[in-house]
mmCIF file of C-alpha atoms and ligand atoms in Angstrom:
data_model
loop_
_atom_site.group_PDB
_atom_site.id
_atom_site.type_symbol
_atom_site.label_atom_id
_atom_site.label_comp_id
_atom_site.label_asym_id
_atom_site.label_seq_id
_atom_site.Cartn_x
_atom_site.Cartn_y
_atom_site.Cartn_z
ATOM 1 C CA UNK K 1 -10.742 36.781 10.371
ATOM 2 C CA UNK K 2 -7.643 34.544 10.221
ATOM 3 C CA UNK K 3 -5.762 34.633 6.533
ATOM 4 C CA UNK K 4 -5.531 31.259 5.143
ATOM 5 C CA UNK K 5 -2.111 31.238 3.625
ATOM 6 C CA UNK K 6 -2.374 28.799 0.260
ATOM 7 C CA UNK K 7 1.094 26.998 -0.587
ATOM 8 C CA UNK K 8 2.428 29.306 -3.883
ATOM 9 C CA UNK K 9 1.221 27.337 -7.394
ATOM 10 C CA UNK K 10 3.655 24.329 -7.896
ATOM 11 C CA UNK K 11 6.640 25.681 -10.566
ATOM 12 C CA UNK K 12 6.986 22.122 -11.435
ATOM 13 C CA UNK K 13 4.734 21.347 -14.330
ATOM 14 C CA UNK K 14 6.944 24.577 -15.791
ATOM 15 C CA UNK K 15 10.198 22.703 -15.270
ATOM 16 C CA UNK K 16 9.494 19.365 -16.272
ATOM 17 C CA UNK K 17 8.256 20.765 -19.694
ATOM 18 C CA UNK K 18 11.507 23.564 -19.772
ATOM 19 C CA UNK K 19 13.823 20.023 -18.839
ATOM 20 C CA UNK K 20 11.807 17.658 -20.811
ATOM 21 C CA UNK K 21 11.769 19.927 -24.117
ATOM 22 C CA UNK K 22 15.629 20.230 -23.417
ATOM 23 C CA UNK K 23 16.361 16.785 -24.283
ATOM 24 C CA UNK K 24 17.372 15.674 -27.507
ATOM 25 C CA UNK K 25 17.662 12.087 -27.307
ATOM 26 C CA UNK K 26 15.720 9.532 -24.850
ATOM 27 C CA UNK K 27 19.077 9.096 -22.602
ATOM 28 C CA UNK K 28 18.703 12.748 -22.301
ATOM 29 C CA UNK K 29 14.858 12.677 -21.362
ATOM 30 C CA UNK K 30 15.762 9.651 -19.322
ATOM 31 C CA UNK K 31 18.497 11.008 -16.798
ATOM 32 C CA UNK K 32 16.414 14.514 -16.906
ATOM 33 C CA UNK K 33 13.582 12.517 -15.989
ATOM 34 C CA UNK K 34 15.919 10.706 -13.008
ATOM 35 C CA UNK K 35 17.249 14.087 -12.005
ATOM 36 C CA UNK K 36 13.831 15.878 -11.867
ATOM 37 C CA UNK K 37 12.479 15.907 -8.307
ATOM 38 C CA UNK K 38 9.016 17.950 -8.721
ATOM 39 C CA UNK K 39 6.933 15.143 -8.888
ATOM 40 C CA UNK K 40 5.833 13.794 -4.888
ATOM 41 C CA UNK K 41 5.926 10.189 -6.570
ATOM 42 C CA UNK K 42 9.317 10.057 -6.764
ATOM 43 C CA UNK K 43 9.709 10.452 -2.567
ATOM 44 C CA UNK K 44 7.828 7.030 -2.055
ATOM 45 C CA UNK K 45 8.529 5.242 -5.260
ATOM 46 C CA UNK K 46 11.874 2.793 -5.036
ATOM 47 C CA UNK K 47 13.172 4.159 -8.562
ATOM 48 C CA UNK K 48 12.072 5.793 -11.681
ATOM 49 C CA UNK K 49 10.476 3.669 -14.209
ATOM 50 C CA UNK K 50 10.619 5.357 -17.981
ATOM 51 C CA UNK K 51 10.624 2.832 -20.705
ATOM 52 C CA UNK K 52 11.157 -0.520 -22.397
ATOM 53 C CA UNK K 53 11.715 -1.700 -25.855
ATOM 54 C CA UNK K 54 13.444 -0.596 -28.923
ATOM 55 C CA UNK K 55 14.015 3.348 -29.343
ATOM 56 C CA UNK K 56 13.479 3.913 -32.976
ATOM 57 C CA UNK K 57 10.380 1.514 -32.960
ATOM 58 C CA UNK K 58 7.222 1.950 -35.497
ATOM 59 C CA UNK K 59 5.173 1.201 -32.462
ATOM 60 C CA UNK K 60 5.008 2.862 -29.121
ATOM 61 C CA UNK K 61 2.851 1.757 -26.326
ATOM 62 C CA UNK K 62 1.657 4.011 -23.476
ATOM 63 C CA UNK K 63 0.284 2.912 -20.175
ATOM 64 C CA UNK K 64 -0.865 4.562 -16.630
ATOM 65 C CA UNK K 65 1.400 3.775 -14.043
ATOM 66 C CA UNK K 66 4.288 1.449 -12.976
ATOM 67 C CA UNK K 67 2.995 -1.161 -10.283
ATOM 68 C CA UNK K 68 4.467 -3.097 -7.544
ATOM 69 C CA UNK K 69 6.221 -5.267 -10.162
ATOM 70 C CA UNK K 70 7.746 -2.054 -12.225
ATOM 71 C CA UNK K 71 8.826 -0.453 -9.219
ATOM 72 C CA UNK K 72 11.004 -3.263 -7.979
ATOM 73 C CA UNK K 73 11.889 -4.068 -11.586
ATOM 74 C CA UNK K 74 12.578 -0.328 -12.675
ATOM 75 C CA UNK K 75 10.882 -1.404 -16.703
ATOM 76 C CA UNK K 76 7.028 -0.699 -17.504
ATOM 77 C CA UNK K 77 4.698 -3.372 -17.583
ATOM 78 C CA UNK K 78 6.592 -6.359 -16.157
ATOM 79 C CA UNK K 79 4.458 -7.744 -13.819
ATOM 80 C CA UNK K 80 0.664 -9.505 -14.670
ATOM 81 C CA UNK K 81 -0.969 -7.236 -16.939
ATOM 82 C CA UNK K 82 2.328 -6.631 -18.997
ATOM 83 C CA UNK K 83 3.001 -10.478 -19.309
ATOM 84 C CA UNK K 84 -0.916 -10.404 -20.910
ATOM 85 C CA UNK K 85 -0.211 -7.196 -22.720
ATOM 86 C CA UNK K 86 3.316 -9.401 -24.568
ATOM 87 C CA UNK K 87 0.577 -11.887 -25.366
ATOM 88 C CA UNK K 88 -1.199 -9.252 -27.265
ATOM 89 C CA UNK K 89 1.374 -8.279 -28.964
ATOM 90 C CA UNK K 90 2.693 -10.810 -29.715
ATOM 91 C CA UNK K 91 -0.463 -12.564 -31.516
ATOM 92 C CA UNK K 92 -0.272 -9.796 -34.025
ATOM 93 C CA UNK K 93 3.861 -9.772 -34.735
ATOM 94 C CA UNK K 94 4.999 -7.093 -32.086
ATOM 95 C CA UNK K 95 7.036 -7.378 -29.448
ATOM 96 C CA UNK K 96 9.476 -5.058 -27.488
ATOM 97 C CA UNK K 97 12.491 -6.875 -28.817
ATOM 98 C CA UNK K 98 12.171 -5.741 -32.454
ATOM 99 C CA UNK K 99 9.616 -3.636 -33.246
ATOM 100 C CA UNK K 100 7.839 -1.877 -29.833
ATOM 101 C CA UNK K 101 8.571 0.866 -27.381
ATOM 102 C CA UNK K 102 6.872 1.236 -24.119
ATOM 103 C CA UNK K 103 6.611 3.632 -21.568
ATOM 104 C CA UNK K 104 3.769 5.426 -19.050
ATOM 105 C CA UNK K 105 2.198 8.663 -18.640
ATOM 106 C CA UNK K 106 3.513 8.225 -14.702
ATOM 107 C CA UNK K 107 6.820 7.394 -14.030
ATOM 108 C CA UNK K 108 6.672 6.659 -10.542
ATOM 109 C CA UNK K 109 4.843 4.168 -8.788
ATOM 110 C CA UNK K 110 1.817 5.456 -6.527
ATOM 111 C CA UNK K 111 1.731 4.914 -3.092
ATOM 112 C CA UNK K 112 -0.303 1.685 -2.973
ATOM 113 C CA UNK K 113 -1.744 2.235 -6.420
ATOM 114 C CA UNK K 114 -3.629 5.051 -5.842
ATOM 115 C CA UNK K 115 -4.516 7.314 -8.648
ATOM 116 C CA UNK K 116 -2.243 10.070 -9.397
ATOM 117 C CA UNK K 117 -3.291 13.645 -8.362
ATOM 118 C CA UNK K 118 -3.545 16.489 -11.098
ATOM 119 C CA UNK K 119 -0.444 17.414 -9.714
ATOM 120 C CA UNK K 120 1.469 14.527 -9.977
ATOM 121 C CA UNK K 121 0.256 14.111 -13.471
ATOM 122 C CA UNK K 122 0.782 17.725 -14.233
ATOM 123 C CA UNK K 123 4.655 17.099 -13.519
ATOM 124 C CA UNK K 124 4.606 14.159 -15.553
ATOM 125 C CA UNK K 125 3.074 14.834 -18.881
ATOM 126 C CA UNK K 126 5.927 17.097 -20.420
ATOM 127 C CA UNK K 127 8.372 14.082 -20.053
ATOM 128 C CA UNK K 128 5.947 11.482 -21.929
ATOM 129 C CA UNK K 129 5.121 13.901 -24.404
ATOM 130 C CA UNK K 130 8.692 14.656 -25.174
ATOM 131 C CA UNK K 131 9.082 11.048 -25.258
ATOM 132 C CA UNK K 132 6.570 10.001 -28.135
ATOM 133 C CA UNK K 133 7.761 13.372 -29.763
ATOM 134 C CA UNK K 134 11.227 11.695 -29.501
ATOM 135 C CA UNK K 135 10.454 8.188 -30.838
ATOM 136 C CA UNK K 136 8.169 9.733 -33.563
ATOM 137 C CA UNK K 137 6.429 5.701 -33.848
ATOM 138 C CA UNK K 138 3.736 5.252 -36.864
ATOM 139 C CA UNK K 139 1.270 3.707 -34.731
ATOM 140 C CA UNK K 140 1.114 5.364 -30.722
ATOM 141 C CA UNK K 141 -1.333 2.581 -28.598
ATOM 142 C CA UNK K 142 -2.669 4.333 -25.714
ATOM 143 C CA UNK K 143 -3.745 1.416 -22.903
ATOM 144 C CA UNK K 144 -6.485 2.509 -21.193
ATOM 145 C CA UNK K 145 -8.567 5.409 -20.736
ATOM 146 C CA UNK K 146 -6.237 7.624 -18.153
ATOM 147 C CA UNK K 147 -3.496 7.662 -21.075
ATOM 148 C CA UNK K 148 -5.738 8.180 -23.722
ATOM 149 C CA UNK K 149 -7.524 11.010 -22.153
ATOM 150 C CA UNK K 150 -4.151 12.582 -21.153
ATOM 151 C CA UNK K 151 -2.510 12.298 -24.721
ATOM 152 C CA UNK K 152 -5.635 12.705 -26.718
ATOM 153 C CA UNK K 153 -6.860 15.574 -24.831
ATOM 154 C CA UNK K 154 -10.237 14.412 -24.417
ATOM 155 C CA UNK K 155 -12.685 13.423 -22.233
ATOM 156 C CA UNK K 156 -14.333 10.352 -23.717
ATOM 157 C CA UNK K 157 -14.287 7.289 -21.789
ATOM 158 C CA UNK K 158 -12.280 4.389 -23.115
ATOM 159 C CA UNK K 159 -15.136 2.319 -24.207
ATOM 160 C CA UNK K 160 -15.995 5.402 -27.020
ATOM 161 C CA UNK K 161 -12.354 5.785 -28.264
ATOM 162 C CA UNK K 162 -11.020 2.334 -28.123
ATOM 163 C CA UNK K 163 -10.716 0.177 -31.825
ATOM 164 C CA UNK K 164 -10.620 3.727 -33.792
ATOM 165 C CA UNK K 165 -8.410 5.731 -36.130
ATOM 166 C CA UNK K 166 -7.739 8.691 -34.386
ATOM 167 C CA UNK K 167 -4.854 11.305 -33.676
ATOM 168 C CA UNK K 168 -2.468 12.583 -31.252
ATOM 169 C CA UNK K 169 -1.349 16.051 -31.987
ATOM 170 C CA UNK K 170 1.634 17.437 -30.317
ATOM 171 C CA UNK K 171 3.459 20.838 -30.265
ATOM 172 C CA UNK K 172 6.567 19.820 -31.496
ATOM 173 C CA UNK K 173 5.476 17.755 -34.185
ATOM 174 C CA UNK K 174 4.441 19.225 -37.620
ATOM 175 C CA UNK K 175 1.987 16.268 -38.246
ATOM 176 C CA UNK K 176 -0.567 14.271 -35.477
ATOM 177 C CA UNK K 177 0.563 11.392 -34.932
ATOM 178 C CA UNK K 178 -1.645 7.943 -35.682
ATOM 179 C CA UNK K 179 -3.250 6.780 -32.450
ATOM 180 C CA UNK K 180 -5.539 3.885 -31.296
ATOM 181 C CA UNK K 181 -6.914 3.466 -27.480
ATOM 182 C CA UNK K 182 -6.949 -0.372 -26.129
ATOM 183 C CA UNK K 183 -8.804 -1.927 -23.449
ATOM 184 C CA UNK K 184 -6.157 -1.581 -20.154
ATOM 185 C CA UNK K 185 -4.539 -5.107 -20.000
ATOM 186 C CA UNK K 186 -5.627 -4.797 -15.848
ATOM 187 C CA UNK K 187 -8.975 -4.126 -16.874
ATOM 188 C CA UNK K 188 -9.027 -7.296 -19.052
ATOM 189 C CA UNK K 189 -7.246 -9.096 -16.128
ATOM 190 C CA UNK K 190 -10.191 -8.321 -14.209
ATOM 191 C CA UNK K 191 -12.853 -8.468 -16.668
ATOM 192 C CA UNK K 192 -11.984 -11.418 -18.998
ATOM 193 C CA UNK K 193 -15.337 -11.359 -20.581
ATOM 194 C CA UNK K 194 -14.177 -7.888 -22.530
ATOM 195 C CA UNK K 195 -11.201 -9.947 -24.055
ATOM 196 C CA UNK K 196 -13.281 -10.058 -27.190
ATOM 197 C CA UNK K 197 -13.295 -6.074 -27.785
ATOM 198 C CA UNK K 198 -9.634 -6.348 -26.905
ATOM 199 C CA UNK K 199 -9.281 -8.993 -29.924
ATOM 200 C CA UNK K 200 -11.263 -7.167 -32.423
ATOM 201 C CA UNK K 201 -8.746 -4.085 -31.545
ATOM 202 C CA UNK K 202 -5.907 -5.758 -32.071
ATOM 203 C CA UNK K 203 -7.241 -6.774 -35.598
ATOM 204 C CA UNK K 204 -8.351 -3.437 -36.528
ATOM 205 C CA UNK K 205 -4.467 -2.130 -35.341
ATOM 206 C CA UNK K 206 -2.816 -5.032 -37.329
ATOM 207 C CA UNK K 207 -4.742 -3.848 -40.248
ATOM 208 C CA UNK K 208 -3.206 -0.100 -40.168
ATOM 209 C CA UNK K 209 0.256 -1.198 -38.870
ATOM 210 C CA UNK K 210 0.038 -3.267 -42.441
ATOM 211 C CA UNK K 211 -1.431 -0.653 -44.408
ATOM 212 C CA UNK K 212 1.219 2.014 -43.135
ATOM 213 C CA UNK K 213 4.334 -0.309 -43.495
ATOM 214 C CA UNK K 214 5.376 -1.520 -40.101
ATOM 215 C CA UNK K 215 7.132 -4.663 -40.372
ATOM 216 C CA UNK K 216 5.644 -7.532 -38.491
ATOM 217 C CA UNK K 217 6.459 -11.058 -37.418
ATOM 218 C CA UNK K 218 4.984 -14.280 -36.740
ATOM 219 C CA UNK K 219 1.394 -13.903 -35.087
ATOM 220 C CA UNK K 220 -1.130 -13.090 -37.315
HETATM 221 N N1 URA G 1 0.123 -0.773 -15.746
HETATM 222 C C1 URA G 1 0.545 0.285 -16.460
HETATM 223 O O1 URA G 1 -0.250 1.071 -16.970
HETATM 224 N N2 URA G 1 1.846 0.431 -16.639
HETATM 225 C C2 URA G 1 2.737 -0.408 -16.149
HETATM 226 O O2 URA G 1 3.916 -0.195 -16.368
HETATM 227 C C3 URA G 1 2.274 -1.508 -15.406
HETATM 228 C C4 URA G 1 0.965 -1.666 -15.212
#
């Protein structure tokens, strides 16, 4: 019988996570991130697409994937469902010019928006776990159920988690940090009728961003 020779196990979840815990600043973890080529994303993508917003910001947003729009734009959530996603921000005081950072568990775009393969992923989750470890924010929002079951480490779908208190434990950090799931901003795009949920969230994360001391603005 003929040998079937498997390709050796990928070394590249190891390096991300030996580069990624490397970096001491988010320039660091940004041109690692640029220089790391052990994700297959990065071949097809048109550039690497890490973050937007403000670094030291009480609020960091994480999302899936950049899109057709972040790919050509090289900043997360810039095309439809981050214009809606400003909106909801917005109507409760945050925005990614004052008080907001935002990034994605994927930093290259898939090939036609396909979802990412354990692999890709795999290579990926060091950097954005070094990044909320970096920016430390009071309140993490995880959009959608592919981030929230990546950072939370659990399998729950996204209509179970979303609107609660939970938290996001990671290694380097002494204490979890605060966490609430949303409703995905494309999901709402496509499902308008859910907008409601998505509204009630938003109140119920206003009301801990108040109660821990994040600074708001005009909205709510
Ligand atoms: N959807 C995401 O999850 N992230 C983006 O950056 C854009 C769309």
């Amino acid at each position: 019988m003929r040998k079937v020779s498997r390709p050796p196990p990928s070394t590249a979840p190891d390096d991300a996570r030996k580069l990624a815990d490397a970096a001491s600043t988010l320039a660091e973890l940004r041109a690692a991130l640029e220089d790391f080529e052990g994700c297959t994303l990065k071949k097809t993508a048109r550039q690497t697409v890490f973050s937007d917003g403000v670094e030291d910001a009480p609020v960091m947003v994480v999302g899936e994937a950049p899109g057709r729009d972040e790919d050509a734009e090289g900043r997360p959530f810039v095309g439809r469902s981050g214009q809606l996603l400003d909106r909801m921000l917005d109507s409760i005081g945050l925005n990614r010019q004052s008080n907001v950072f935002i990034s994605n568990v994927i930093f290259w775009r898939p090939p036609g928006n396909r979802p990412p393969t354990q692999g890709e992923i795999a290579a990926c989750v060091p950097f954005i776990e070094r990044a909320v470890t970096l920016v430390r924010p009071k309140l993490l929002i995880l959009a959608g159920g592919f981030a929230a079951q990546t950072l939370l480490k659990r399998d729950d779908g996204v209509m179970r988690l979303r609107g609660k208190r939970l938290t996001c434990g990671l290694p380097a950090l002494t204490e979890p940090l605060h966490a609430m799931v949303m409703l995905h901003p494309a999901y709402l795009l496509r499902r308008p009728q859910d907008k409601r949920l998505a509204w009630a969230d938003l109140l119920a994360f206003a009301a801990w961003a108040d109660e821990v001391g994040i600074q708001r603005g005009p909205g709510l």
